[in-house]
PDB file of C-alpha atoms and ligand atoms in Angstrom:
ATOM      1  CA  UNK Q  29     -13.470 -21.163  37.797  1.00 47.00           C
ATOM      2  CA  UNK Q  30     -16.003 -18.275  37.764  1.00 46.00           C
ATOM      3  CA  UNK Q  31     -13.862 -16.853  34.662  1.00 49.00           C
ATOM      4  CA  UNK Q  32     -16.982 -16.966  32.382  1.00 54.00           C
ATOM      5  CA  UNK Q  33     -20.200 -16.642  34.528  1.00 74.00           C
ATOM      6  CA  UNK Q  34     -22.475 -13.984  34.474  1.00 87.00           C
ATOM      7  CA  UNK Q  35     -21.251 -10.130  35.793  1.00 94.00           C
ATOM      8  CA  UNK Q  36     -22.226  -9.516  39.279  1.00 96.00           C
ATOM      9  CA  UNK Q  37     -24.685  -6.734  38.609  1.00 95.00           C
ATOM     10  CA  UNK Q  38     -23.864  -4.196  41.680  1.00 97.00           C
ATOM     11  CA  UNK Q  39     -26.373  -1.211  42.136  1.00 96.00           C
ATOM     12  CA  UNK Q  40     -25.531   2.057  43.657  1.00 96.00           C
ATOM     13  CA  UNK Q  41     -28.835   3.604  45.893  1.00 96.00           C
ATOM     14  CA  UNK Q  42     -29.016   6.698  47.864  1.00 96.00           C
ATOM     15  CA  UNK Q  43     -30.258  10.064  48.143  1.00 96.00           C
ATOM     16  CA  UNK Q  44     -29.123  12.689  46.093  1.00 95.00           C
ATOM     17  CA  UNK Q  45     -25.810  14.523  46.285  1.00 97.00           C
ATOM     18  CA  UNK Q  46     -23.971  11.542  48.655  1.00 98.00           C
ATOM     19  CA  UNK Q  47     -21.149  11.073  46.363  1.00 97.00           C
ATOM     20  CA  UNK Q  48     -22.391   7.925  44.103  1.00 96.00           C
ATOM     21  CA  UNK Q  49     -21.530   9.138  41.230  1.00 94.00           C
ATOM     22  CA  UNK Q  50     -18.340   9.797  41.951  1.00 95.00           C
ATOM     23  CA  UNK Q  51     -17.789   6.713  43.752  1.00 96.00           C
ATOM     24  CA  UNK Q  52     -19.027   4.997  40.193  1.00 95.00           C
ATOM     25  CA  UNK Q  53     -16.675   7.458  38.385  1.00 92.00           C
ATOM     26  CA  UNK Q  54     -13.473   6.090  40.580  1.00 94.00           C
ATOM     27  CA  UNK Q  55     -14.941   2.516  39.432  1.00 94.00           C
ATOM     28  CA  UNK Q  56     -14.625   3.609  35.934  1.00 90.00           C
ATOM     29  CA  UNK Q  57     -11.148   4.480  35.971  1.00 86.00           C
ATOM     30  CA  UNK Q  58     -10.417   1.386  37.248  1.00 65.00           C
ATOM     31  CA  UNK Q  59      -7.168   1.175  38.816  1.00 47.00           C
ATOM     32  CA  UNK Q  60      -5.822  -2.121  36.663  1.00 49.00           C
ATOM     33  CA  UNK Q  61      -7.385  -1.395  33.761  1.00 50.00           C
ATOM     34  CA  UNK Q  62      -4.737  -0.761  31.158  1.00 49.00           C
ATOM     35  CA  UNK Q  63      -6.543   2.370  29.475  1.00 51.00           C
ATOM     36  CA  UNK Q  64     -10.020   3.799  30.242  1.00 48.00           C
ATOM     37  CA  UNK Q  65     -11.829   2.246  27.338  1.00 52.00           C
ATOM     38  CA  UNK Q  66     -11.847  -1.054  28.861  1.00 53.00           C
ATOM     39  CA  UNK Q  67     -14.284   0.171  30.681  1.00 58.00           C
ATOM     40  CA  UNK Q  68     -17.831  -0.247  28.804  1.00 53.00           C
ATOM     41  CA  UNK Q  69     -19.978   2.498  29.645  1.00 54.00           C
ATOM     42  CA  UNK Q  70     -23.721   2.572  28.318  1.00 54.00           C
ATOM     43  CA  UNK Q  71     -25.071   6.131  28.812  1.00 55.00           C
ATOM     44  CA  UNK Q  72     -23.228   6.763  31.680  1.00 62.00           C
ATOM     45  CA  UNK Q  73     -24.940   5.014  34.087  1.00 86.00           C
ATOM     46  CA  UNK Q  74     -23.475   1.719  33.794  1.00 89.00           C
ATOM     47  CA  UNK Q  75     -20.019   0.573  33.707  1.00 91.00           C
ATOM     48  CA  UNK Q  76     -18.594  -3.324  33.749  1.00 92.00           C
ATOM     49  CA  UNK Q  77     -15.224  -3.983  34.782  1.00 92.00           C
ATOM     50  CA  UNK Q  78     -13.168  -6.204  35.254  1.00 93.00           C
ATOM     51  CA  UNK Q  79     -11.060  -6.358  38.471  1.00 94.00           C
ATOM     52  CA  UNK Q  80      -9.007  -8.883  40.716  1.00 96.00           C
ATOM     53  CA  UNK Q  81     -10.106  -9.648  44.165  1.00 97.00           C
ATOM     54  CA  UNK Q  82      -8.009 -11.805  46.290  1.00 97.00           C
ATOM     55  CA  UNK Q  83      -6.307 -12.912  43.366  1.00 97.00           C
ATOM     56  CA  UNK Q  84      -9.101 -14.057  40.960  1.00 96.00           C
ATOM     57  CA  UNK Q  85     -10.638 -12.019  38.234  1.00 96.00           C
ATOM     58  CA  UNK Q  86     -14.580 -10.871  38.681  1.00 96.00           C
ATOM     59  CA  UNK Q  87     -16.779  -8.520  36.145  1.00 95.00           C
ATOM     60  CA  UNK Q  88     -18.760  -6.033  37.750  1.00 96.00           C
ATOM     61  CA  UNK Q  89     -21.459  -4.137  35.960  1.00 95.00           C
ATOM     62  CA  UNK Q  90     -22.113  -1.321  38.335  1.00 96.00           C
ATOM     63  CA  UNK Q  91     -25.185   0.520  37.796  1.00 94.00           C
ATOM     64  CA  UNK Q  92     -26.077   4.553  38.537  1.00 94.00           C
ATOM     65  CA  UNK Q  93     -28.961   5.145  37.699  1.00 89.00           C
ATOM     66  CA  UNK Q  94     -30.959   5.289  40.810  1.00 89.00           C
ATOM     67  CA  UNK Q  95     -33.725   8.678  40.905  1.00 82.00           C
ATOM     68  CA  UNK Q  96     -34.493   9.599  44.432  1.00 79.00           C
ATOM     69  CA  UNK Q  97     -36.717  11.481  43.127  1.00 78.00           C
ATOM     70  CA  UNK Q  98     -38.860   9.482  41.152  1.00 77.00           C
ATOM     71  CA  UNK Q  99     -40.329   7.823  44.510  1.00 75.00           C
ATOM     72  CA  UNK Q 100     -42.344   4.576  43.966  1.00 72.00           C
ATOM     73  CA  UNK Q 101     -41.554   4.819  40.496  1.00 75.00           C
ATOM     74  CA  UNK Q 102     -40.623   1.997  37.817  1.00 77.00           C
ATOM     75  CA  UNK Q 103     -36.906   3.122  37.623  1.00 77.00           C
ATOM     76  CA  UNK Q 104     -36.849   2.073  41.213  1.00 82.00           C
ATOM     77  CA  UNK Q 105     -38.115  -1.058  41.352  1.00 81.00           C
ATOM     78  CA  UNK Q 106     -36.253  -2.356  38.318  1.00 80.00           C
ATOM     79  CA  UNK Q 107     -33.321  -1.183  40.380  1.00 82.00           C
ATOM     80  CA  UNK Q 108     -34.660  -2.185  43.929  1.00 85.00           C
ATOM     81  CA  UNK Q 109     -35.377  -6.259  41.815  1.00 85.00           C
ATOM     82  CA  UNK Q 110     -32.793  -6.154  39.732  1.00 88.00           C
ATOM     83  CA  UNK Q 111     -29.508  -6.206  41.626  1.00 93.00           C
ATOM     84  CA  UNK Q 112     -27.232  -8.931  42.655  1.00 94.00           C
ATOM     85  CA  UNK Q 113     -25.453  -6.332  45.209  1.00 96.00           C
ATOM     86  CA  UNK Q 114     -26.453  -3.238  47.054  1.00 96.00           C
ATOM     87  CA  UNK Q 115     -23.987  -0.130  47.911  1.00 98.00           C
ATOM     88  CA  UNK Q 116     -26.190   2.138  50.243  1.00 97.00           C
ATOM     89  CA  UNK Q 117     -24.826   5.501  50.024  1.00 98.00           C
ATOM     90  CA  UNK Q 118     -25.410   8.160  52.433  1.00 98.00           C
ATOM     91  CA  UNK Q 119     -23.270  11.306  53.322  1.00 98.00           C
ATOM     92  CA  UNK Q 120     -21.401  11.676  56.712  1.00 98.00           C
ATOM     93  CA  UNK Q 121     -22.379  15.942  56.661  1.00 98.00           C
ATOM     94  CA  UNK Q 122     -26.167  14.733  55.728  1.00 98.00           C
ATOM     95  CA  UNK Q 123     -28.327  13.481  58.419  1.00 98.00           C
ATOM     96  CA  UNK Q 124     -31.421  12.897  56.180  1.00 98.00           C
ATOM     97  CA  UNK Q 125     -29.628  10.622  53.558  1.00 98.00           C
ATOM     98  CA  UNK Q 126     -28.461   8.639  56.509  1.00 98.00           C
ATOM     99  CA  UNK Q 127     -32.440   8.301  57.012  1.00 98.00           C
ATOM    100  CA  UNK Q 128     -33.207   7.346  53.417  1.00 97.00           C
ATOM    101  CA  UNK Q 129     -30.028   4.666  53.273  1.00 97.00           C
ATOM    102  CA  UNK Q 130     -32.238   3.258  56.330  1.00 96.00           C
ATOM    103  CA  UNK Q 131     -35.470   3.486  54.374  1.00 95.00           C
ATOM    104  CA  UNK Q 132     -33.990   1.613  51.605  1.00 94.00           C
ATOM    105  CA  UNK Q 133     -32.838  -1.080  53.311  1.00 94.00           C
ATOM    106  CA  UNK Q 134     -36.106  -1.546  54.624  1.00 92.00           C
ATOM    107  CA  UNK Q 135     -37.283  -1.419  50.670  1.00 91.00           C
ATOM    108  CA  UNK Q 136     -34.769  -3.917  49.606  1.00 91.00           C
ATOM    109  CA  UNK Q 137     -36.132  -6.637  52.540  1.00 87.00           C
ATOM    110  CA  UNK Q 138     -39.995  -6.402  51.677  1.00 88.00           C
ATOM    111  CA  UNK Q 139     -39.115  -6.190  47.480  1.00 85.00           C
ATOM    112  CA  UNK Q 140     -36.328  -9.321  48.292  1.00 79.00           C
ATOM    113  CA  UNK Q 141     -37.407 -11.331  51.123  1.00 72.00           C
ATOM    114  CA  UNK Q 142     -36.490 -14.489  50.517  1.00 70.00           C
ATOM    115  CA  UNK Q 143     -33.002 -13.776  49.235  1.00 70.00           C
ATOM    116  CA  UNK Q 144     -30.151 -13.010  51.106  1.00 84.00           C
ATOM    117  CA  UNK Q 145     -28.675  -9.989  49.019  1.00 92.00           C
ATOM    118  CA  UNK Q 146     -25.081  -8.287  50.012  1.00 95.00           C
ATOM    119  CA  UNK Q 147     -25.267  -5.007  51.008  1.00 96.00           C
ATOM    120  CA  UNK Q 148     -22.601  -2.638  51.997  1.00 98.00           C
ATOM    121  CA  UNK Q 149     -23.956   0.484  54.004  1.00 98.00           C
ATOM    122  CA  UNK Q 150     -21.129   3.466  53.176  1.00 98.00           C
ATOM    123  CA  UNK Q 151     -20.595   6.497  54.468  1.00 98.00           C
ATOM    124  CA  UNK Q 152     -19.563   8.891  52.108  1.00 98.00           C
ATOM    125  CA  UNK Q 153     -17.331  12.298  52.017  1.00 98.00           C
ATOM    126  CA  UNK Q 154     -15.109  11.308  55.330  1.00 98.00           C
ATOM    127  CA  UNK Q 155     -13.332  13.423  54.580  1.00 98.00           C
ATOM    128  CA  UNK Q 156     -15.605  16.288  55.535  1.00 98.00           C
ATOM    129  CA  UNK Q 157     -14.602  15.908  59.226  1.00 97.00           C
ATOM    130  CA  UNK Q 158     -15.840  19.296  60.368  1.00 98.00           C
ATOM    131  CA  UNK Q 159     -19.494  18.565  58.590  1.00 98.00           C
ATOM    132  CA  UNK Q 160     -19.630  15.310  59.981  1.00 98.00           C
ATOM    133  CA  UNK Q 161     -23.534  15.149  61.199  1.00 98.00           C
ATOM    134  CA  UNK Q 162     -23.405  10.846  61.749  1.00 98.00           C
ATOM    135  CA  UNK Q 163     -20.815   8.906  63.986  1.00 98.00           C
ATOM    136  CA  UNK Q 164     -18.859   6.028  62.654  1.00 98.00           C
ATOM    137  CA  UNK Q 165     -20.562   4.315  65.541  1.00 98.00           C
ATOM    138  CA  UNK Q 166     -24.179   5.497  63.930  1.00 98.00           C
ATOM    139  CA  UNK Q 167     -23.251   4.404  61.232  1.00 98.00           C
ATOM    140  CA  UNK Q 168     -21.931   0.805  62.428  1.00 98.00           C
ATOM    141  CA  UNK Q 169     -24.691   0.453  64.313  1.00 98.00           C
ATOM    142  CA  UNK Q 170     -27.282   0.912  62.072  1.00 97.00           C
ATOM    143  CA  UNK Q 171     -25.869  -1.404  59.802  1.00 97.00           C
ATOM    144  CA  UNK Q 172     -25.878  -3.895  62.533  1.00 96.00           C
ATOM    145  CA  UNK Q 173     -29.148  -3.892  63.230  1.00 94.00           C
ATOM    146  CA  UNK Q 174     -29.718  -3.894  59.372  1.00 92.00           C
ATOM    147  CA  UNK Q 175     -27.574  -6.958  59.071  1.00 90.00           C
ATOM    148  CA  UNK Q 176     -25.293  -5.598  56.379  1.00 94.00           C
ATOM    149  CA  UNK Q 177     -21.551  -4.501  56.074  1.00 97.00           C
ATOM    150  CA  UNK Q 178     -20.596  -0.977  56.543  1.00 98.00           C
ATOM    151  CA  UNK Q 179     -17.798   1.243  55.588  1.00 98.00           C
ATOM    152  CA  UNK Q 180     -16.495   5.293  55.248  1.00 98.00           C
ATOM    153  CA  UNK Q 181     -15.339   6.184  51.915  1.00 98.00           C
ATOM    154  CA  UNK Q 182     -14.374   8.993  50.513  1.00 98.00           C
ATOM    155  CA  UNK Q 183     -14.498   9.780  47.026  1.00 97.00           C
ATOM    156  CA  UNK Q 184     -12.884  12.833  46.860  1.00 97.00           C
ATOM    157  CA  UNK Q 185     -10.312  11.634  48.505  1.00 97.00           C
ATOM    158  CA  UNK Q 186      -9.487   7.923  46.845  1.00 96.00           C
ATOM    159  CA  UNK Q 187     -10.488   6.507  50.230  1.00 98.00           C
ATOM    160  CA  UNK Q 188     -11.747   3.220  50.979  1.00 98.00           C
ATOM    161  CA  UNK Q 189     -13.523   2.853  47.730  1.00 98.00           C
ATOM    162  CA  UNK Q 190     -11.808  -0.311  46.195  1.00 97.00           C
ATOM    163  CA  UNK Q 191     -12.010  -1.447  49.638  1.00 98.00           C
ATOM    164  CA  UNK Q 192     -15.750  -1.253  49.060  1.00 98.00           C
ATOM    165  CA  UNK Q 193     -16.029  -2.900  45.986  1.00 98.00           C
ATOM    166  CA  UNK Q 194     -13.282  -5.803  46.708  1.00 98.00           C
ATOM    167  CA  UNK Q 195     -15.744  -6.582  49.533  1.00 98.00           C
ATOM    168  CA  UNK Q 196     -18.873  -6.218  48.163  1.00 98.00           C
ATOM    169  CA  UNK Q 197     -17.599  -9.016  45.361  1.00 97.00           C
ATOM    170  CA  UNK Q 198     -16.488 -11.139  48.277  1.00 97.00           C
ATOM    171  CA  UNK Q 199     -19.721 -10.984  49.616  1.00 95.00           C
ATOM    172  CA  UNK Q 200     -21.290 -12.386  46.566  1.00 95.00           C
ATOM    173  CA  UNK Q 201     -18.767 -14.866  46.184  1.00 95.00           C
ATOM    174  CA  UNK Q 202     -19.510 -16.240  49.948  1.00 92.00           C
ATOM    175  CA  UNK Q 203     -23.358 -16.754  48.491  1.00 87.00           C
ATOM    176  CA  UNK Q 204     -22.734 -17.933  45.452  1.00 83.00           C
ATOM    177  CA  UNK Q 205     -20.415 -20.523  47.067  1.00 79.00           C
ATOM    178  CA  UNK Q 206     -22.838 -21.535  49.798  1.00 75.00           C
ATOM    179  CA  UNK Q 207     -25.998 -21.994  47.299  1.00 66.00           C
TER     180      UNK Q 207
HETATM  181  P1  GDP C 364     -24.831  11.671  43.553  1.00 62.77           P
HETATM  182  O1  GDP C 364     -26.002  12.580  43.383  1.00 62.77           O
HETATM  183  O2  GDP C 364     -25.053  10.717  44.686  1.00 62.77           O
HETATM  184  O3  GDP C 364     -24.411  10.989  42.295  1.00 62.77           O
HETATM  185  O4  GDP C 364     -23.602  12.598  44.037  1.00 62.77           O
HETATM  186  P2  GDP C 364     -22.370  13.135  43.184  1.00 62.77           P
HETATM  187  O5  GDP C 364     -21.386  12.052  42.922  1.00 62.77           O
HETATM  188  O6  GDP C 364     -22.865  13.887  42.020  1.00 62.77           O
HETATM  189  O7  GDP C 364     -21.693  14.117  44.245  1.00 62.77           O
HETATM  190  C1  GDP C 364     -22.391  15.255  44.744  1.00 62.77           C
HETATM  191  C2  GDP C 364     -21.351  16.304  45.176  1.00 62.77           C
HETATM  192  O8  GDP C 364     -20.586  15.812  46.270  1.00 62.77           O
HETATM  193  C3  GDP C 364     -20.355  16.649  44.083  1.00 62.77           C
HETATM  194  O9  GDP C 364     -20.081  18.027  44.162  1.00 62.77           O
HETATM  195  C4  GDP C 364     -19.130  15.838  44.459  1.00 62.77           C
HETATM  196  O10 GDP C 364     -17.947  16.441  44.011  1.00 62.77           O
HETATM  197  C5  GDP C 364     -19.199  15.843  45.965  1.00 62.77           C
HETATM  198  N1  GDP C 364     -18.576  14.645  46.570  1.00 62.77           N
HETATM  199  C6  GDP C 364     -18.793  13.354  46.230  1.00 62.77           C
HETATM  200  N2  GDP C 364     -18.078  12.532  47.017  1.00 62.77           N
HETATM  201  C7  GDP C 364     -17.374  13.323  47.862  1.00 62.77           C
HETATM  202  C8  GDP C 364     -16.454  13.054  48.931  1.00 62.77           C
HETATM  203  O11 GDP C 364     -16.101  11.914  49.266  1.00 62.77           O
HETATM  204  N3  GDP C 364     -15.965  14.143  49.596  1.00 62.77           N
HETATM  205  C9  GDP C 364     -16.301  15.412  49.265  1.00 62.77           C
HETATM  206  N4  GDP C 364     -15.748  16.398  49.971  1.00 62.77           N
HETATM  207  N5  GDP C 364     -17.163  15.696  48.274  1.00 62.77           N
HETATM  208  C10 GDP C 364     -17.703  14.668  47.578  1.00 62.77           C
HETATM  209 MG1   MG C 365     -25.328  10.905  40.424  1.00 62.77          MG
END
């Protein structure tokens, strides 16, 4: 089953410079895709894949487009509305992005109230140790209290990334099995 519905439409947010486009570059290659053309990219931004999570096939159209810098702006809410997933990016050496990742997810309750959308709060560029400006336990934390799943990644490194994604598709499998 679940071989022909929809794409789950996954949307990266976060300030600028945290690594989400290289996260969604790491998507695009993806791992058990037999060449990189099977990866559809429209002008850049979005990419749909297909990958296997715990042993049954999913399509993914992740989405980069989010603007930090176009605050309030349409671009944001037809990203903030039109999501089936959230991963809320925020750099380990960046305090203030750590602040914004929080900001959104207050966005993403008041836009989506009555729906209970997956988010993944991640912690980008672990590997930065010596930068690092926000505990894993800050970071845990805050996504307890935000009632969302949180990982480190790093893209630079390869780490934890599929992780992410596996689990943000498990996520939406969980809902969509429970509706
Ligand atoms: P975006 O603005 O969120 O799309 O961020 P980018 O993907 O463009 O990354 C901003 C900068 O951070 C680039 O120079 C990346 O090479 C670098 N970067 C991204 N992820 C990592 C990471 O995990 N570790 C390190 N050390 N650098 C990273
Ligand atoms: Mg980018």
């Amino acid at each position: 089953t679940g071989g022909s519905s929809r794409p789950f439409r996954v949307v990266l947010l976060g300030a600028r410079g945290v690594g989400k486009s290289a996260i969604a570059s790491i998507f695009a290659g993806a791992a058990d895709s037999m060449d990189s053309d099977e990866c559809e990219l429209y002008g850049d931004e979005v990419c749909e894949q297909t990958i296997t999570v715990d042993g049954e096939k999913a399509t993914v159209t992740l989405v980069d487009n989010w603007d930090s810098e176009d605050e309030g702006g349409s671009s944001q809410d037809q990203c903030i509305q039109t999501g089936d997933a959230y991963l809320l990016v925020y750099s380990i050496t960046d305090r203030s992005s750590f602040l914004q990742a929080s900001e959104l997810r207050i966005s993403l309750r008041q836009h989506r109230p009555a729906h209970h959308t997956p988010i993944i709060l991640v912690g980008n560029k672990c590997d930065l140790v010596r930068r690092r400006e926000v505990s894993v336990t800050e970071g845990r934390a805050c996504a307890a209290v935000f009632d969302c799943k949180f990982i480190e990644t790093s893209a630079a490194m390869q780490h934890n990334v599929w992780p992410a994604f596996h689990g943000i598709v498990q996520q939406l499998r969980l809902r969509r099995d429970t509706k």
